[in-house]
């Protein structure tokens, strides 16, 4: 069962954990060292939560808006098993991975997320929206039509992300929570844009593909595989041409962490082609 403090709102205990600096700085990003329950409790107060993956983190040198979103996030979860392993190896630290999928499972059991009309979901496509909506309904979470938004195609690496139409929807609905389920590297920029543009401050959760692992929109990742850091491998088996090159590119994160450790990487002057 979720702790009562999360259901009713963030407890002082959880809020104090962040204020006391219970974080580890990696590449200039303050990663939260608490549990998923504590992270969820903190986010009940509103703000921007990011869950950066290794393939996206390597773009920090080339994408100024993305790095800005990570640095300005209110909570950053160390979901990347590769990043956590590299950091612990190089720094002789003992930080633990906090699973973004487990974080979502935690959120979905809280009353504020389950309350109809209290959460707007930003989906990657109409097909994803339908699969995710159907799965959420089976979990007892009904989404009104104005709480589902299908995102347009945003720009790529180095491009800013703006969406006045989404801002207009959120200002009208005024939800306490916004769930961004689009691709990593883009959703964080959208989250920062919303944080700056909205006249109120909901909790903006950049959960990426986590909902797809539960709904079947992507390969299903059971809890045991997530705990064993095998989610990336299941994705590679499911769509090798798509995910093998992506995770292979993530190897470059090693040199980035080895060079900069806790410092924000230097920004390159222009975006180089892949």
PDB file of C-alpha atoms in Angstrom, residues 70-263:
ATOM      1  CA  UNK A  70      17.464  18.744 -16.549  1.00  0.00           C
ATOM      2  CA  UNK A  71      19.273  21.331 -14.453  1.00  0.00           C
ATOM      3  CA  UNK A  72      16.084  23.258 -13.645  1.00  0.00           C
ATOM      4  CA  UNK A  73      13.993  20.179 -12.822  1.00  0.00           C
ATOM      5  CA  UNK A  74      12.608  20.034  -9.304  1.00  0.00           C
ATOM      6  CA  UNK A  75      13.256  16.294  -9.087  1.00  0.00           C
ATOM      7  CA  UNK A  76      15.550  14.177 -11.283  1.00  0.00           C
ATOM      8  CA  UNK A  77      15.296  10.408 -10.851  1.00  0.00           C
ATOM      9  CA  UNK A  78      18.421   8.279 -11.503  1.00  0.00           C
ATOM     10  CA  UNK A  79      16.598   5.704 -13.630  1.00  0.00           C
ATOM     11  CA  UNK A  80      19.510   4.887 -15.954  1.00  0.00           C
ATOM     12  CA  UNK A  81      21.197   1.714 -14.705  1.00  0.00           C
ATOM     13  CA  UNK A  82      24.155   2.459 -16.983  1.00  0.00           C
ATOM     14  CA  UNK A  83      24.645   5.949 -15.563  1.00  0.00           C
ATOM     15  CA  UNK A  84      24.291   4.745 -11.968  1.00  0.00           C
ATOM     16  CA  UNK A  85      26.765   1.903 -12.546  1.00  0.00           C
ATOM     17  CA  UNK A  86      29.291   4.239 -14.179  1.00  0.00           C
ATOM     18  CA  UNK A  87      29.008   6.761 -11.381  1.00  0.00           C
ATOM     19  CA  UNK A  88      29.409   4.194  -8.616  1.00  0.00           C
ATOM     20  CA  UNK A  89      32.405   2.675 -10.403  1.00  0.00           C
ATOM     21  CA  UNK A  90      34.202   5.962 -11.045  1.00  0.00           C
ATOM     22  CA  UNK A  91      33.313   7.711  -7.783  1.00  0.00           C
ATOM     23  CA  UNK A  92      33.175   4.691  -5.452  1.00  0.00           C
ATOM     24  CA  UNK A  93      29.692   5.804  -4.486  1.00  0.00           C
ATOM     25  CA  UNK A  94      26.646   3.737  -3.584  1.00  0.00           C
ATOM     26  CA  UNK A  95      23.739   5.559  -5.174  1.00  0.00           C
ATOM     27  CA  UNK A  96      20.820   3.333  -6.068  1.00  0.00           C
ATOM     28  CA  UNK A  97      18.824   3.326  -9.261  1.00  0.00           C
ATOM     29  CA  UNK A  98      15.301   4.670  -8.867  1.00  0.00           C
ATOM     30  CA  UNK A  99      13.150   3.049 -11.536  1.00  0.00           C
ATOM     31  CA  UNK A 100      10.956   5.344 -13.606  1.00  0.00           C
ATOM     32  CA  UNK A 101       8.613   2.405 -14.246  1.00  0.00           C
ATOM     33  CA  UNK A 102       8.309   1.746 -10.519  1.00  0.00           C
ATOM     34  CA  UNK A 103       7.732   5.459  -9.991  1.00  0.00           C
ATOM     35  CA  UNK A 104       4.806   5.375 -12.414  1.00  0.00           C
ATOM     36  CA  UNK A 105       3.352   2.290 -10.739  1.00  0.00           C
ATOM     37  CA  UNK A 106       3.535   4.203  -7.471  1.00  0.00           C
ATOM     38  CA  UNK A 107       1.810   7.270  -8.935  1.00  0.00           C
ATOM     39  CA  UNK A 108      -1.011   5.223 -10.435  1.00  0.00           C
ATOM     40  CA  UNK A 109      -2.006   4.040  -6.965  1.00  0.00           C
ATOM     41  CA  UNK A 110      -2.427   7.573  -5.603  1.00  0.00           C
ATOM     42  CA  UNK A 111      -5.798   9.255  -5.349  1.00  0.00           C
ATOM     43  CA  UNK A 112      -4.787  12.527  -7.097  1.00  0.00           C
ATOM     44  CA  UNK A 113      -3.805  10.608 -10.262  1.00  0.00           C
ATOM     45  CA  UNK A 114      -6.873   8.361 -10.171  1.00  0.00           C
ATOM     46  CA  UNK A 115      -9.341  11.224  -9.758  1.00  0.00           C
ATOM     47  CA  UNK A 116     -11.136  11.929 -13.033  1.00  0.00           C
ATOM     48  CA  UNK A 117     -10.200  15.272 -14.555  1.00  0.00           C
ATOM     49  CA  UNK A 118      -7.265  15.820 -12.213  1.00  0.00           C
ATOM     50  CA  UNK A 119      -4.557  14.608 -14.597  1.00  0.00           C
ATOM     51  CA  UNK A 120      -3.896  15.399 -18.272  1.00  0.00           C
ATOM     52  CA  UNK A 121      -1.981  12.782 -20.262  1.00  0.00           C
ATOM     53  CA  UNK A 122       0.144  13.903 -23.216  1.00  0.00           C
ATOM     54  CA  UNK A 123       0.443  10.951 -25.603  1.00  0.00           C
ATOM     55  CA  UNK A 124       2.878  10.311 -28.444  1.00  0.00           C
ATOM     56  CA  UNK A 125       0.300   9.271 -31.063  1.00  0.00           C
ATOM     57  CA  UNK A 126      -3.414   8.505 -31.485  1.00  0.00           C
ATOM     58  CA  UNK A 127      -2.631   4.773 -31.394  1.00  0.00           C
ATOM     59  CA  UNK A 128      -0.640   5.136 -28.176  1.00  0.00           C
ATOM     60  CA  UNK A 129      -3.392   7.270 -26.682  1.00  0.00           C
ATOM     61  CA  UNK A 130      -6.000   4.591 -27.349  1.00  0.00           C
ATOM     62  CA  UNK A 131      -3.923   1.722 -25.965  1.00  0.00           C
ATOM     63  CA  UNK A 132      -2.899   3.670 -22.882  1.00  0.00           C
ATOM     64  CA  UNK A 133      -6.436   4.949 -22.258  1.00  0.00           C
ATOM     65  CA  UNK A 134      -7.847   1.412 -22.529  1.00  0.00           C
ATOM     66  CA  UNK A 135      -5.256   0.026 -20.125  1.00  0.00           C
ATOM     67  CA  UNK A 136      -5.785   2.849 -17.622  1.00  0.00           C
ATOM     68  CA  UNK A 137      -9.537   2.248 -17.740  1.00  0.00           C
ATOM     69  CA  UNK A 138      -8.915  -1.390 -16.778  1.00  0.00           C
ATOM     70  CA  UNK A 139      -6.999  -0.083 -13.757  1.00  0.00           C
ATOM     71  CA  UNK A 140     -10.006   1.992 -12.767  1.00  0.00           C
ATOM     72  CA  UNK A 141      -8.604   5.275 -14.107  1.00  0.00           C
ATOM     73  CA  UNK A 142     -11.041   6.918 -16.492  1.00  0.00           C
ATOM     74  CA  UNK A 143      -9.734   9.728 -18.709  1.00  0.00           C
ATOM     75  CA  UNK A 144     -12.206  12.369 -19.914  1.00  0.00           C
ATOM     76  CA  UNK A 145     -11.704  13.472 -23.507  1.00  0.00           C
ATOM     77  CA  UNK A 146     -10.156  16.797 -22.508  1.00  0.00           C
ATOM     78  CA  UNK A 147      -7.588  14.980 -20.346  1.00  0.00           C
ATOM     79  CA  UNK A 148      -5.960  13.279 -23.359  1.00  0.00           C
ATOM     80  CA  UNK A 149      -3.714  15.311 -25.648  1.00  0.00           C
ATOM     81  CA  UNK A 150      -1.901  13.852 -28.648  1.00  0.00           C
ATOM     82  CA  UNK A 151       1.376  15.704 -29.064  1.00  0.00           C
ATOM     83  CA  UNK A 152       2.439  16.995 -32.486  1.00  0.00           C
ATOM     84  CA  UNK A 153       5.860  16.259 -33.920  1.00  0.00           C
ATOM     85  CA  UNK A 154       8.304  18.508 -32.098  1.00  0.00           C
ATOM     86  CA  UNK A 155      11.803  19.428 -33.267  1.00  0.00           C
ATOM     87  CA  UNK A 156      14.891  17.280 -32.886  1.00  0.00           C
ATOM     88  CA  UNK A 157      18.195  17.660 -31.056  1.00  0.00           C
ATOM     89  CA  UNK A 158      19.002  21.306 -30.408  1.00  0.00           C
ATOM     90  CA  UNK A 159      15.518  22.540 -31.304  1.00  0.00           C
ATOM     91  CA  UNK A 160      13.303  24.320 -28.770  1.00  0.00           C
ATOM     92  CA  UNK A 161       9.894  22.860 -27.940  1.00  0.00           C
ATOM     93  CA  UNK A 162       6.782  25.035 -27.799  1.00  0.00           C
ATOM     94  CA  UNK A 163       3.112  24.081 -27.799  1.00  0.00           C
ATOM     95  CA  UNK A 164       0.636  26.953 -27.235  1.00  0.00           C
ATOM     96  CA  UNK A 165      -2.294  24.628 -27.920  1.00  0.00           C
ATOM     97  CA  UNK A 166      -1.300  22.405 -25.000  1.00  0.00           C
ATOM     98  CA  UNK A 167      -0.845  25.441 -22.769  1.00  0.00           C
ATOM     99  CA  UNK A 168      -4.355  26.592 -23.697  1.00  0.00           C
ATOM    100  CA  UNK A 169      -5.788  23.166 -22.815  1.00  0.00           C
ATOM    101  CA  UNK A 170      -4.007  23.039 -19.462  1.00  0.00           C
ATOM    102  CA  UNK A 171      -5.088  26.569 -18.563  1.00  0.00           C
ATOM    103  CA  UNK A 172      -8.678  25.565 -19.248  1.00  0.00           C
ATOM    104  CA  UNK A 173      -8.613  22.224 -17.416  1.00  0.00           C
ATOM    105  CA  UNK A 174      -6.128  23.292 -14.694  1.00  0.00           C
ATOM    106  CA  UNK A 175      -5.148  19.756 -13.634  1.00  0.00           C
ATOM    107  CA  UNK A 176      -2.982  19.052 -10.615  1.00  0.00           C
ATOM    108  CA  UNK A 177      -0.882  16.618 -12.670  1.00  0.00           C
ATOM    109  CA  UNK A 178       0.433  16.441 -16.241  1.00  0.00           C
ATOM    110  CA  UNK A 179       1.888  13.168 -17.519  1.00  0.00           C
ATOM    111  CA  UNK A 180       4.257  13.484 -20.487  1.00  0.00           C
ATOM    112  CA  UNK A 181       4.639  10.152 -22.284  1.00  0.00           C
ATOM    113  CA  UNK A 182       6.597  11.267 -25.346  1.00  0.00           C
ATOM    114  CA  UNK A 183      10.238  10.569 -26.184  1.00  0.00           C
ATOM    115  CA  UNK A 184      13.145  11.294 -23.872  1.00  0.00           C
ATOM    116  CA  UNK A 185      15.131  14.367 -24.858  1.00  0.00           C
ATOM    117  CA  UNK A 186      11.922  16.050 -26.044  1.00  0.00           C
ATOM    118  CA  UNK A 187       9.514  15.642 -23.140  1.00  0.00           C
ATOM    119  CA  UNK A 188      11.916  17.328 -20.722  1.00  0.00           C
ATOM    120  CA  UNK A 189      12.049  20.404 -22.953  1.00  0.00           C
ATOM    121  CA  UNK A 190       8.262  20.401 -23.188  1.00  0.00           C
ATOM    122  CA  UNK A 191       8.046  20.086 -19.414  1.00  0.00           C
ATOM    123  CA  UNK A 192      10.304  23.099 -18.901  1.00  0.00           C
ATOM    124  CA  UNK A 193       8.293  25.076 -21.456  1.00  0.00           C
ATOM    125  CA  UNK A 194       5.058  24.284 -19.593  1.00  0.00           C
ATOM    126  CA  UNK A 195       6.616  25.151 -16.249  1.00  0.00           C
ATOM    127  CA  UNK A 196       7.539  28.582 -17.587  1.00  0.00           C
ATOM    128  CA  UNK A 197       4.343  29.276 -19.527  1.00  0.00           C
ATOM    129  CA  UNK A 198       1.560  28.123 -17.220  1.00  0.00           C
ATOM    130  CA  UNK A 199      -0.068  30.558 -14.795  1.00  0.00           C
ATOM    131  CA  UNK A 200      -0.259  27.766 -12.189  1.00  0.00           C
ATOM    132  CA  UNK A 201       2.166  25.007 -11.245  1.00  0.00           C
ATOM    133  CA  UNK A 202       0.949  21.419 -11.655  1.00  0.00           C
ATOM    134  CA  UNK A 203       3.168  18.405 -11.118  1.00  0.00           C
ATOM    135  CA  UNK A 204       4.708  17.689 -14.536  1.00  0.00           C
ATOM    136  CA  UNK A 205       5.918  14.088 -14.735  1.00  0.00           C
ATOM    137  CA  UNK A 206       8.217  13.177 -17.660  1.00  0.00           C
ATOM    138  CA  UNK A 207       7.547   9.436 -17.575  1.00  0.00           C
ATOM    139  CA  UNK A 208       8.307   8.693 -21.233  1.00  0.00           C
ATOM    140  CA  UNK A 209       7.660   5.117 -22.333  1.00  0.00           C
ATOM    141  CA  UNK A 210       6.898   3.822 -18.825  1.00  0.00           C
ATOM    142  CA  UNK A 211       3.154   3.712 -19.460  1.00  0.00           C
ATOM    143  CA  UNK A 212       3.791   1.894 -22.761  1.00  0.00           C
ATOM    144  CA  UNK A 213       5.611  -0.903 -20.892  1.00  0.00           C
ATOM    145  CA  UNK A 214       2.439  -1.480 -18.878  1.00  0.00           C
ATOM    146  CA  UNK A 215      -0.206  -0.974 -21.564  1.00  0.00           C
ATOM    147  CA  UNK A 216       1.464  -3.052 -24.263  1.00  0.00           C
ATOM    148  CA  UNK A 217       2.046  -0.075 -26.537  1.00  0.00           C
ATOM    149  CA  UNK A 218       5.674  -1.202 -26.377  1.00  0.00           C
ATOM    150  CA  UNK A 219       7.144  -4.467 -25.136  1.00  0.00           C
ATOM    151  CA  UNK A 220       5.862  -5.263 -21.649  1.00  0.00           C
ATOM    152  CA  UNK A 221       8.515  -5.053 -18.942  1.00  0.00           C
ATOM    153  CA  UNK A 222       7.637  -7.092 -15.847  1.00  0.00           C
ATOM    154  CA  UNK A 223       8.686  -5.896 -12.402  1.00  0.00           C
ATOM    155  CA  UNK A 224      11.387  -8.572 -12.078  1.00  0.00           C
ATOM    156  CA  UNK A 225      13.076  -7.482 -15.332  1.00  0.00           C
ATOM    157  CA  UNK A 226      12.960  -3.839 -14.262  1.00  0.00           C
ATOM    158  CA  UNK A 227      14.587  -4.668 -10.925  1.00  0.00           C
ATOM    159  CA  UNK A 228      17.345  -6.604 -12.705  1.00  0.00           C
ATOM    160  CA  UNK A 229      18.066  -3.658 -15.061  1.00  0.00           C
ATOM    161  CA  UNK A 230      16.930  -5.680 -18.079  1.00  0.00           C
ATOM    162  CA  UNK A 231      14.344  -3.323 -19.531  1.00  0.00           C
ATOM    163  CA  UNK A 232      16.753  -2.072 -22.196  1.00  0.00           C
ATOM    164  CA  UNK A 233      17.487  -5.658 -23.276  1.00  0.00           C
ATOM    165  CA  UNK A 234      13.808  -6.516 -23.702  1.00  0.00           C
ATOM    166  CA  UNK A 235      13.349  -3.400 -25.823  1.00  0.00           C
ATOM    167  CA  UNK A 236      16.306  -4.411 -28.002  1.00  0.00           C
ATOM    168  CA  UNK A 237      14.851  -7.895 -28.501  1.00  0.00           C
ATOM    169  CA  UNK A 238      11.451  -6.438 -29.370  1.00  0.00           C
ATOM    170  CA  UNK A 239      12.718  -3.945 -31.984  1.00  0.00           C
ATOM    171  CA  UNK A 240      16.433  -4.518 -32.616  1.00  0.00           C
ATOM    172  CA  UNK A 241      16.786  -2.130 -35.557  1.00  0.00           C
ATOM    173  CA  UNK A 242      15.323   0.702 -33.504  1.00  0.00           C
ATOM    174  CA  UNK A 243      16.812   0.197 -30.055  1.00  0.00           C
ATOM    175  CA  UNK A 244      20.172  -1.543 -30.550  1.00  0.00           C
ATOM    176  CA  UNK A 245      21.721   1.497 -32.301  1.00  0.00           C
ATOM    177  CA  UNK A 246      20.199   3.791 -29.694  1.00  0.00           C
ATOM    178  CA  UNK A 247      21.651   1.935 -26.728  1.00  0.00           C
ATOM    179  CA  UNK A 248      24.950   1.418 -28.532  1.00  0.00           C
ATOM    180  CA  UNK A 249      25.271   5.193 -28.854  1.00  0.00           C
ATOM    181  CA  UNK A 250      24.673   5.474 -25.090  1.00  0.00           C
ATOM    182  CA  UNK A 251      28.167   4.052 -24.522  1.00  0.00           C
ATOM    183  CA  UNK A 252      29.472   7.594 -25.125  1.00  0.00           C
ATOM    184  CA  UNK A 253      28.055   8.575 -21.758  1.00  0.00           C
ATOM    185  CA  UNK A 254      31.077   6.881 -20.162  1.00  0.00           C
ATOM    186  CA  UNK A 255      33.537   9.417 -21.528  1.00  0.00           C
ATOM    187  CA  UNK A 256      31.188  12.265 -20.605  1.00  0.00           C
ATOM    188  CA  UNK A 257      30.925  11.185 -16.966  1.00  0.00           C
ATOM    189  CA  UNK A 258      34.622  10.345 -16.742  1.00  0.00           C
ATOM    190  CA  UNK A 259      35.533  13.815 -17.989  1.00  0.00           C
ATOM    191  CA  UNK A 260      33.024  15.999 -16.161  1.00  0.00           C
ATOM    192  CA  UNK A 261      31.929  13.940 -13.130  1.00  0.00           C
ATOM    193  CA  UNK A 262      29.656  16.339 -11.180  1.00  0.00           C
ATOM    194  CA  UNK A 263      30.197  19.328 -13.499  1.00  0.00           C
TER     195      UNK A 263
END
